[in-house]
mmCIF file of C-alpha atoms and ligand atoms in Angstrom:
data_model
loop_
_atom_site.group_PDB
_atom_site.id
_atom_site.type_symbol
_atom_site.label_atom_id
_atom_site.label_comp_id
_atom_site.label_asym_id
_atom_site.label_seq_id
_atom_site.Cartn_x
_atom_site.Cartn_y
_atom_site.Cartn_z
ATOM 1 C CA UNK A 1 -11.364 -19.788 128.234
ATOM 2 C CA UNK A 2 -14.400 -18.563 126.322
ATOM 3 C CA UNK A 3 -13.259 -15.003 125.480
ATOM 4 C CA UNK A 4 -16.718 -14.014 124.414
ATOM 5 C CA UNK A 5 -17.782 -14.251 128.004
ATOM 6 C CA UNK A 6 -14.767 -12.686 129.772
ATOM 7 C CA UNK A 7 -14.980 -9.548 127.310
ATOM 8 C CA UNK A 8 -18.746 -9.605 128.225
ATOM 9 C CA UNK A 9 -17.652 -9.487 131.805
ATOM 10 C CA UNK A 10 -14.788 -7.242 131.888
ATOM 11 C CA UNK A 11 -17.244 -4.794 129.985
ATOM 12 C CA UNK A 12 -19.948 -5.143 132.868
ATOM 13 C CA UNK A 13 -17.708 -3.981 135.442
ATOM 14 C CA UNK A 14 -16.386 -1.816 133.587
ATOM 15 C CA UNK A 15 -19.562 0.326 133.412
ATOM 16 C CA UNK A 16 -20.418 -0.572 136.685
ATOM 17 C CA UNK A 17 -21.209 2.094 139.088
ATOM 18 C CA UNK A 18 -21.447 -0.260 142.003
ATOM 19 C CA UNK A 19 -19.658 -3.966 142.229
ATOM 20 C CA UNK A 20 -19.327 -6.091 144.952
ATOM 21 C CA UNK A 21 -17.405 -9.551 145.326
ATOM 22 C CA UNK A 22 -18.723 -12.418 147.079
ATOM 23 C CA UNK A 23 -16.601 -14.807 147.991
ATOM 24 C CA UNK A 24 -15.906 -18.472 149.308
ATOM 25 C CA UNK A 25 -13.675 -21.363 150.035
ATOM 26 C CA UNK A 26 -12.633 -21.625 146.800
ATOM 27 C CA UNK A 27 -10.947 -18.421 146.552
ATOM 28 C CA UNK A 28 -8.088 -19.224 148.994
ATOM 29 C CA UNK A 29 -7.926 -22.852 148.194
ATOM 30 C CA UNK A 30 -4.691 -21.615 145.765
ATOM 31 C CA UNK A 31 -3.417 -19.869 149.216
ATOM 32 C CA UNK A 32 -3.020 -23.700 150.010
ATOM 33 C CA UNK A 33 -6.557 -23.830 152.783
ATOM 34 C CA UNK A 34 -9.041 -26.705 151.329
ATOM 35 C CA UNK A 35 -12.719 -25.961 151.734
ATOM 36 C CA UNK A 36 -14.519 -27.638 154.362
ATOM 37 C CA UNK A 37 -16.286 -30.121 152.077
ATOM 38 C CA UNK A 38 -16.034 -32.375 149.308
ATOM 39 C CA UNK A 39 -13.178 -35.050 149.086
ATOM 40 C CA UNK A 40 -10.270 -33.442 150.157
ATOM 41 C CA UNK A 41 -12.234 -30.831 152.335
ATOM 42 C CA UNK A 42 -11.248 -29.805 156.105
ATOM 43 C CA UNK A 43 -14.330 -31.805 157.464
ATOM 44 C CA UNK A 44 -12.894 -34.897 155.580
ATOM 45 C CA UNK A 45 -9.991 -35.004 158.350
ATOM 46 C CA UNK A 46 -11.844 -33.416 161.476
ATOM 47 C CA UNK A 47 -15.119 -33.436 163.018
ATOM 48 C CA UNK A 48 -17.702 -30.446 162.844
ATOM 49 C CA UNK A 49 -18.721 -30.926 165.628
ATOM 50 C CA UNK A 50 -15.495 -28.599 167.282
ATOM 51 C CA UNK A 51 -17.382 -25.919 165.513
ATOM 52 C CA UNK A 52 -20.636 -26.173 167.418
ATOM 53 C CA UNK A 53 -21.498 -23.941 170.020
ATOM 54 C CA UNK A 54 -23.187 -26.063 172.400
ATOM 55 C CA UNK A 55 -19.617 -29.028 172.179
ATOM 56 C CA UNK A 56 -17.537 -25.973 172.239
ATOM 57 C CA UNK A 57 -18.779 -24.816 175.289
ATOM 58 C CA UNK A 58 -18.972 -27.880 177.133
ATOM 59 C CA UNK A 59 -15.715 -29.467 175.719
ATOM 60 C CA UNK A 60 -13.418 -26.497 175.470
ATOM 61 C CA UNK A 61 -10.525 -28.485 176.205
ATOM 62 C CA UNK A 62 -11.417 -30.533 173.324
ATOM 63 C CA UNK A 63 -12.506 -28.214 170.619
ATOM 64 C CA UNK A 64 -9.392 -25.996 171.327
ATOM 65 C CA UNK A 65 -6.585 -28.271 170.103
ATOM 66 C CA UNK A 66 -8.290 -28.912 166.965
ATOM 67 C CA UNK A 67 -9.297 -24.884 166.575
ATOM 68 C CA UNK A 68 -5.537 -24.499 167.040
ATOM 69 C CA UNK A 69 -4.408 -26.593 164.151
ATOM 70 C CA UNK A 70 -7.036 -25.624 162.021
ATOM 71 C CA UNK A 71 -7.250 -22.244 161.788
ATOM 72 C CA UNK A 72 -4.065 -20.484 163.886
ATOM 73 C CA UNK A 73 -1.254 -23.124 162.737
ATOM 74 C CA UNK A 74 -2.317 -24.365 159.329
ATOM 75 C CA UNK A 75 -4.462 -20.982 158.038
ATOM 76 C CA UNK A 76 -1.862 -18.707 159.977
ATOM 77 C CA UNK A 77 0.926 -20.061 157.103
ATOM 78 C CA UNK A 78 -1.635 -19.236 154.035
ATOM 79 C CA UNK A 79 -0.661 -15.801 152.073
ATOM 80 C CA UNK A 80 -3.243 -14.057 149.672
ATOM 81 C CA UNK A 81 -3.129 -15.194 146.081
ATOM 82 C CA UNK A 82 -3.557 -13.189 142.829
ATOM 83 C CA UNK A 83 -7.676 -13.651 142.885
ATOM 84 C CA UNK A 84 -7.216 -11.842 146.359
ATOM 85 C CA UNK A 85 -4.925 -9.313 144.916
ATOM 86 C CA UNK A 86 -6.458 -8.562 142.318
ATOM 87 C CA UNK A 87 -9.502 -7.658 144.255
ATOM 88 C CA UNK A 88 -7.688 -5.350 146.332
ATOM 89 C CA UNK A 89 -6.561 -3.765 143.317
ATOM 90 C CA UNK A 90 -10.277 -3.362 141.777
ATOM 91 C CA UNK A 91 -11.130 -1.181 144.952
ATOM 92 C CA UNK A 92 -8.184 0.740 144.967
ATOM 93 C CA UNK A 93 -8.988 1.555 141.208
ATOM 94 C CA UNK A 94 -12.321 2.702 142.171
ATOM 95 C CA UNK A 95 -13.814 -0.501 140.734
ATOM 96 C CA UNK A 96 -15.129 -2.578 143.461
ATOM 97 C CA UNK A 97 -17.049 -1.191 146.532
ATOM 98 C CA UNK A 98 -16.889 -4.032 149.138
ATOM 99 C CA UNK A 99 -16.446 -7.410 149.273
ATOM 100 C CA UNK A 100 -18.654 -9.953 151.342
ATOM 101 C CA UNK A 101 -17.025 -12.751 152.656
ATOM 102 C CA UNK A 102 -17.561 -15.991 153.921
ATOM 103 C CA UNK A 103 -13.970 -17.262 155.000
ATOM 104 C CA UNK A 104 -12.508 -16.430 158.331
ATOM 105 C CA UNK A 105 -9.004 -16.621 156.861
ATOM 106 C CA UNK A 106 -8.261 -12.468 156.920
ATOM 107 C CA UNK A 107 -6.728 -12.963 153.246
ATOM 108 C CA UNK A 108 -8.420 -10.185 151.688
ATOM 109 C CA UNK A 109 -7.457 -7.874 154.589
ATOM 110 C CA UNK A 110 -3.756 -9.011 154.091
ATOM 111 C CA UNK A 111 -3.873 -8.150 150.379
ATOM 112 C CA UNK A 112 -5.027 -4.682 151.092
ATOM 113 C CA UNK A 113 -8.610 -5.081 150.437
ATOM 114 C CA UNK A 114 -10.219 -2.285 153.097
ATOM 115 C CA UNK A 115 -14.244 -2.800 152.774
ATOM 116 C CA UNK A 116 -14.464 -6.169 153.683
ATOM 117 C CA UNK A 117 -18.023 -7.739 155.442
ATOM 118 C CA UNK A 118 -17.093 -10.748 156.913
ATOM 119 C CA UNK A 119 -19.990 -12.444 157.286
ATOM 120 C CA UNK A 120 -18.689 -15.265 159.146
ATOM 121 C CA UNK A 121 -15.955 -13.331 161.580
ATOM 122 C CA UNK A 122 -12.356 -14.065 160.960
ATOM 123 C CA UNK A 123 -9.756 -16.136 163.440
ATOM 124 C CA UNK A 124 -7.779 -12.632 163.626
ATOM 125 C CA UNK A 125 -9.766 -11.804 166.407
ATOM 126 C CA UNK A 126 -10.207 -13.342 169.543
ATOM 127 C CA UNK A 127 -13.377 -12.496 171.865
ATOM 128 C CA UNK A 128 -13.714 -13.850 175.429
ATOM 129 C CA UNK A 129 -17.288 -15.419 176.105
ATOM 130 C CA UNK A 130 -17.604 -13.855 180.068
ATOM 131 C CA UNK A 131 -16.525 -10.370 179.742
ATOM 132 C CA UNK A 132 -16.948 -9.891 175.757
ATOM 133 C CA UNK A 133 -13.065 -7.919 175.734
ATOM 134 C CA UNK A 134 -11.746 -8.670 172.170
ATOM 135 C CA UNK A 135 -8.245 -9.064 170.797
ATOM 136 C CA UNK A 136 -6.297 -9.451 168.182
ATOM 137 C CA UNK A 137 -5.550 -13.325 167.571
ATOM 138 C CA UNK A 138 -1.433 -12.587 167.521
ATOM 139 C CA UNK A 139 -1.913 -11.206 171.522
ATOM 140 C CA UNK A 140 -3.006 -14.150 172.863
ATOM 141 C CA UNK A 141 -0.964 -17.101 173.359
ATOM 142 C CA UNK A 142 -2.208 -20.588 172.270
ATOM 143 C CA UNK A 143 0.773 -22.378 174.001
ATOM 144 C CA UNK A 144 -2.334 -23.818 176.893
ATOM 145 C CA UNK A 145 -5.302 -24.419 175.231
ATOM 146 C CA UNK A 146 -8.283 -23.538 175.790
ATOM 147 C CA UNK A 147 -6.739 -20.050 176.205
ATOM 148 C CA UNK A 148 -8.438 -17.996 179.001
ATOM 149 C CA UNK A 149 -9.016 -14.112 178.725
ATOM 150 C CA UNK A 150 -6.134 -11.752 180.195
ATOM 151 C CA UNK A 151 -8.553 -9.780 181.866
ATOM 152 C CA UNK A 152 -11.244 -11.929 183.421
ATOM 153 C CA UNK A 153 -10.012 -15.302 182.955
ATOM 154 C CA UNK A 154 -13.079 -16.416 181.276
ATOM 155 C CA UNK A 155 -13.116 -18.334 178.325
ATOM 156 C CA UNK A 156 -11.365 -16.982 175.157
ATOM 157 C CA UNK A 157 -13.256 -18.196 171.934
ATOM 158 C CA UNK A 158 -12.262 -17.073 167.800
ATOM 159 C CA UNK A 159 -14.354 -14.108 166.769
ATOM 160 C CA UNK A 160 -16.165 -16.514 163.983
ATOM 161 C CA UNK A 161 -19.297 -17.630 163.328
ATOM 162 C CA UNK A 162 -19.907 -21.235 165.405
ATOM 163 C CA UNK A 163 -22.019 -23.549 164.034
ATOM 164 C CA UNK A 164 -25.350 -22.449 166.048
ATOM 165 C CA UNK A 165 -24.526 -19.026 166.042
ATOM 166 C CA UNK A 166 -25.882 -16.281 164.383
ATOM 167 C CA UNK A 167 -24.375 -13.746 161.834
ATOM 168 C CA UNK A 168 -23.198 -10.620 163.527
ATOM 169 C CA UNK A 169 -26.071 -8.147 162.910
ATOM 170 C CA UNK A 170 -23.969 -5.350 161.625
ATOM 171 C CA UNK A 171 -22.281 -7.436 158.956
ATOM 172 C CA UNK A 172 -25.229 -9.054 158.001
ATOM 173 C CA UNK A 173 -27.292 -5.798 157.075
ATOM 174 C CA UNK A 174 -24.618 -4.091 155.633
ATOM 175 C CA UNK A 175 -23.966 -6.966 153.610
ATOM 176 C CA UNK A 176 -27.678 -7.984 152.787
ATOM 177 C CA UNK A 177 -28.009 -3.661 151.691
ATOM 178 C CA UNK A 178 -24.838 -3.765 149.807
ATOM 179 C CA UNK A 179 -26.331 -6.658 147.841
ATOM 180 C CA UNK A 180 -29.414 -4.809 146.963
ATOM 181 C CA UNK A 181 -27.767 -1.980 145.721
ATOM 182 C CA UNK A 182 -24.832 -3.845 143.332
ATOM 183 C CA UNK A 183 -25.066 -3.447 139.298
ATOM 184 C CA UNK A 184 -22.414 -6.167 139.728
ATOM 185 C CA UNK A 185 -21.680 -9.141 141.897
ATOM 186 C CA UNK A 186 -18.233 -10.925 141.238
ATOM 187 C CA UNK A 187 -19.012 -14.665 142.831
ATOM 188 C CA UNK A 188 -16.060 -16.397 143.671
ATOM 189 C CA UNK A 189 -14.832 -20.287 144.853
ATOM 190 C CA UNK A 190 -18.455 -20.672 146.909
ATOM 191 C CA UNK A 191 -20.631 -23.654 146.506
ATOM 192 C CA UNK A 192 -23.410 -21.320 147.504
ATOM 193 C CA UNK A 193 -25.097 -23.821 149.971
ATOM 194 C CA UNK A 194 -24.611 -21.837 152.939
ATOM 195 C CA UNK A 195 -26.863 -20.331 154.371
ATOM 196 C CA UNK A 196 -28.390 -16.796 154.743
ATOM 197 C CA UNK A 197 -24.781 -15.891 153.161
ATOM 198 C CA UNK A 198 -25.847 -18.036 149.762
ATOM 199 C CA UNK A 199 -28.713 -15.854 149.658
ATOM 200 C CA UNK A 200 -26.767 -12.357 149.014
ATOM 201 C CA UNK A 201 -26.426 -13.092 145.086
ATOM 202 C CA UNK A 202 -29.633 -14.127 144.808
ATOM 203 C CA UNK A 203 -31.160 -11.184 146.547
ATOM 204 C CA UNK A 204 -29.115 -9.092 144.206
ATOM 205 C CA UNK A 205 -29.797 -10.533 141.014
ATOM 206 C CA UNK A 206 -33.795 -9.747 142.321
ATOM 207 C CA UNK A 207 -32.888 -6.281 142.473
ATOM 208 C CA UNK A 208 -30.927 -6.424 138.807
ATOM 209 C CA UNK A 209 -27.449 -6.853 139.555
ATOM 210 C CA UNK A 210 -25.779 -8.435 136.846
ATOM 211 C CA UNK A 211 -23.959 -11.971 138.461
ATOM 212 C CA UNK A 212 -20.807 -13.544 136.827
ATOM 213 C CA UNK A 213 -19.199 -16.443 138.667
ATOM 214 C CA UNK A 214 -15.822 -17.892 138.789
ATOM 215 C CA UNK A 215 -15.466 -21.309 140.167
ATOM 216 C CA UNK A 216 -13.961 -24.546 139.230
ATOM 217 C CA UNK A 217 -17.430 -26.002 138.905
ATOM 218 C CA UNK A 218 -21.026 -25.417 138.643
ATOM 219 C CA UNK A 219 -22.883 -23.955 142.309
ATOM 220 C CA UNK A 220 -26.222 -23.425 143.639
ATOM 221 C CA UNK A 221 -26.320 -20.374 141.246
ATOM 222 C CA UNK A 222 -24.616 -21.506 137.975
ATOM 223 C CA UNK A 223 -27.916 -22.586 136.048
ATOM 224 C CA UNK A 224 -30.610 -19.853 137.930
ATOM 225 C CA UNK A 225 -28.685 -17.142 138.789
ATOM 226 C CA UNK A 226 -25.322 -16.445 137.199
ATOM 227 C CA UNK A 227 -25.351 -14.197 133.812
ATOM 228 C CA UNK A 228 -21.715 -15.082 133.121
ATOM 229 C CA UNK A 229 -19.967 -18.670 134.453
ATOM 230 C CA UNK A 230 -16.032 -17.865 134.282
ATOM 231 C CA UNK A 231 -15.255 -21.514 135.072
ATOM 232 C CA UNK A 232 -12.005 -22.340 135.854
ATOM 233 C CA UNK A 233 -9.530 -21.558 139.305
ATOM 234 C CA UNK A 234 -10.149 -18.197 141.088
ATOM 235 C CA UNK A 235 -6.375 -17.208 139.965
ATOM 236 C CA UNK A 236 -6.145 -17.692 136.259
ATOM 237 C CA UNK A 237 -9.770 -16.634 135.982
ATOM 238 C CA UNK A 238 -9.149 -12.997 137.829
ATOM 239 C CA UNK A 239 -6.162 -12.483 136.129
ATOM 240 C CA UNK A 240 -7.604 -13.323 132.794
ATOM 241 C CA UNK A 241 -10.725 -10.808 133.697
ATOM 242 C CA UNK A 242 -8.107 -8.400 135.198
ATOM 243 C CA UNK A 243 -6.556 -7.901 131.643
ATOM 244 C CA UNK A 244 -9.398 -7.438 129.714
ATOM 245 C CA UNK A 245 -10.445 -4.692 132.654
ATOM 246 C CA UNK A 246 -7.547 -3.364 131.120
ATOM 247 C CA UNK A 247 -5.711 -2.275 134.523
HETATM 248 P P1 LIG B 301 -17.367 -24.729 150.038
HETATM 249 O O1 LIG B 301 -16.306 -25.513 150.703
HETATM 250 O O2 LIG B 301 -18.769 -25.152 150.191
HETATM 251 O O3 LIG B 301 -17.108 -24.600 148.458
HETATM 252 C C1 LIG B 301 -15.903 -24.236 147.894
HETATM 253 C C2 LIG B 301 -16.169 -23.860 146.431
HETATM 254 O O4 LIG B 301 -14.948 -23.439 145.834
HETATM 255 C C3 LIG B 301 -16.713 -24.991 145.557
HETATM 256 O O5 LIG B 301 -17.793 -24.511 144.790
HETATM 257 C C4 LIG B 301 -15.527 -25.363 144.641
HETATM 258 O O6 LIG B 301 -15.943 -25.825 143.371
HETATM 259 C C5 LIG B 301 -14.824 -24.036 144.551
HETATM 260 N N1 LIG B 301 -13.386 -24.094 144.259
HETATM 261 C C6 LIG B 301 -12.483 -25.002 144.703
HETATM 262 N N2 LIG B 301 -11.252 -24.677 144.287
HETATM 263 C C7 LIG B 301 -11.383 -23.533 143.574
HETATM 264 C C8 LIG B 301 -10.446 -22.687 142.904
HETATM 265 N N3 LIG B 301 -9.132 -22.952 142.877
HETATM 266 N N4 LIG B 301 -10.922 -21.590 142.275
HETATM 267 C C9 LIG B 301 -12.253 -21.310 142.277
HETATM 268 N N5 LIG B 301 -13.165 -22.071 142.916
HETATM 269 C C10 LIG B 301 -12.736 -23.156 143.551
HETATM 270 O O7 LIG B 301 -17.134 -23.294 150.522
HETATM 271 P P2 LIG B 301 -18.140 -22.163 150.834
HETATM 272 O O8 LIG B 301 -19.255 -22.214 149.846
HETATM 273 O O9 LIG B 301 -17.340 -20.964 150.962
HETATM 274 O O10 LIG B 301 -18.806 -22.518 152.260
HETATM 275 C C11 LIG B 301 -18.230 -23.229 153.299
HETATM 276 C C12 LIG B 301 -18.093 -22.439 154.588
HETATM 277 O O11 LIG B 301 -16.840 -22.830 155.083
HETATM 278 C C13 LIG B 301 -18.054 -20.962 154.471
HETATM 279 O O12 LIG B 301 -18.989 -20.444 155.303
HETATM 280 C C14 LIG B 301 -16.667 -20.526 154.981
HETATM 281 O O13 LIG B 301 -16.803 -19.672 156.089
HETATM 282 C C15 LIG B 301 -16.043 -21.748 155.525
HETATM 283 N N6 LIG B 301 -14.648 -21.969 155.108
HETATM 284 C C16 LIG B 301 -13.758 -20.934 155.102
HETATM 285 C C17 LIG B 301 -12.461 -21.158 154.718
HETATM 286 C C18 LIG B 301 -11.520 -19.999 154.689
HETATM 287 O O14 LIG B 301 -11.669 -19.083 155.486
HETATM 288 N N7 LIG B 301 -10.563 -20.002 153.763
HETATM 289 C C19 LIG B 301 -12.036 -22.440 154.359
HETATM 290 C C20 LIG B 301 -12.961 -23.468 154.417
HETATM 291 C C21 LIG B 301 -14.273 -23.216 154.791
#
């Protein structure tokens, strides 16, 4: 750990009148969920393709099963982890005004974070694609898949983004305005390569926002972007930063 960098850091949001998080795989990969890519990723063991919109809708049946697994059975057993926790705990300090983020995996929620863009969706909601009536993911049952909506009987499908699909407009601007507007943008676990989402620290580094990174290893915005490069897991690194915060 370079100190020198994480007092630099813990300073900047310290005088920080307006930080945001932005966060990735990488940040729940300690709640034991891999990121899609790389070696050991999710997309190592299935195929994308259950994620596009087009397959989905023609092969329910078979996207479904796979859906199930992935990201009811597997994510439902993941609980949030200090980096999430300790996120929660910068907002309810007054210290962090929102977090954007790209997983689907409702861990920030479940550590008590409440201003949360999820610019992806989450799987805690389930929306049905005939008569647009949404639930919550733990009041429909996944015993029969594909699932079929309680009131209409059309097809159910998980309230995230599809490969294909675009990002819910609401989340998107509030997310793209709450980037303009940060002093401060905590970037966390993301390889940065997806986008529009990998755009939000770059759009607020235009506007001034001072960007320091925690990830295991360099991203899209190590070399160009990031002011200070925490490197090292999301957990030891927030809890290290969390100190010097002095909190
Ligand atoms: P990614 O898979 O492209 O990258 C993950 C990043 O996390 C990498 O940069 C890696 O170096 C870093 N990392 C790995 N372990 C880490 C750790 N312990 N601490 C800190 N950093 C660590 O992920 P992405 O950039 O977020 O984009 C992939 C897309 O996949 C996103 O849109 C997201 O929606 C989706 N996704 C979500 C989940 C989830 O909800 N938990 C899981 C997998 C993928």
């Amino acid at each position: 750990m370079n100190n020198q960098t994480y007092r630099k850091a813990a300073e900047a949001i310290k005088s920080s009148p307006y930080t945001i998080a932005f966060t990735g795989a990488g940040i729940s990969v300690e709640s034991g969920i891999p990121p899609f890519r790389g070696g050991d990723g999710l997309w190592s063991k299935y195929d994308p393709e259950i994620l596009d919109l087009q397959y989905f809708y023609k092969h329910p049946e078979k996207s479904w099963p796979v859906i199930k697994e992935i990201f009811y059975d597997f994510f439902g057993n993941a609980h949030p982890n200090i980096a999430h926790l300790s996120l929660a705990k910068l907002e309810a300090i007054g210290k962090l005004q929102g977090i954007i983020t790209q997983n689907i995996d409702n861990l920030h929620q479940e550590a008590g974070s409440k201003l949360v863009h999820e610019f992806h969706g989450t799987c805690g909601r389930i929306v049905c694609t005939k008569c647009q009536m949404m639930y919550p993911s733990k009041n429909i049952s996944l015993a029969v898949t594909p699932p079929a909506c309680p009131s209409c009987g059309g097809l159910l499908k998980p309230d995230f983004v599809f490969f294909g699909e675009n990002i819910p407009t609401k989340t998107y601007h509030a997310s793209f305005t709450a980037a303009e507007r940060a002093k401060v943008v905590l970037v966390i676990g993301t390889t940065g390569e997806v986008m529009p989402a990998g755009s939000i620290p770059i759009i607020a580094k235009q506007n001034g926002a001072c960007i320091i990174e925690i990830n295991t290893e360099t991203s899209a915005f190590t070399s160009r972007y990031t002011d200070y490069f925490l490197q090292g897991k999301a957990t030891q690194s927030m809890q290290s930063l969390m100190e010097l915060v002095d909190i």
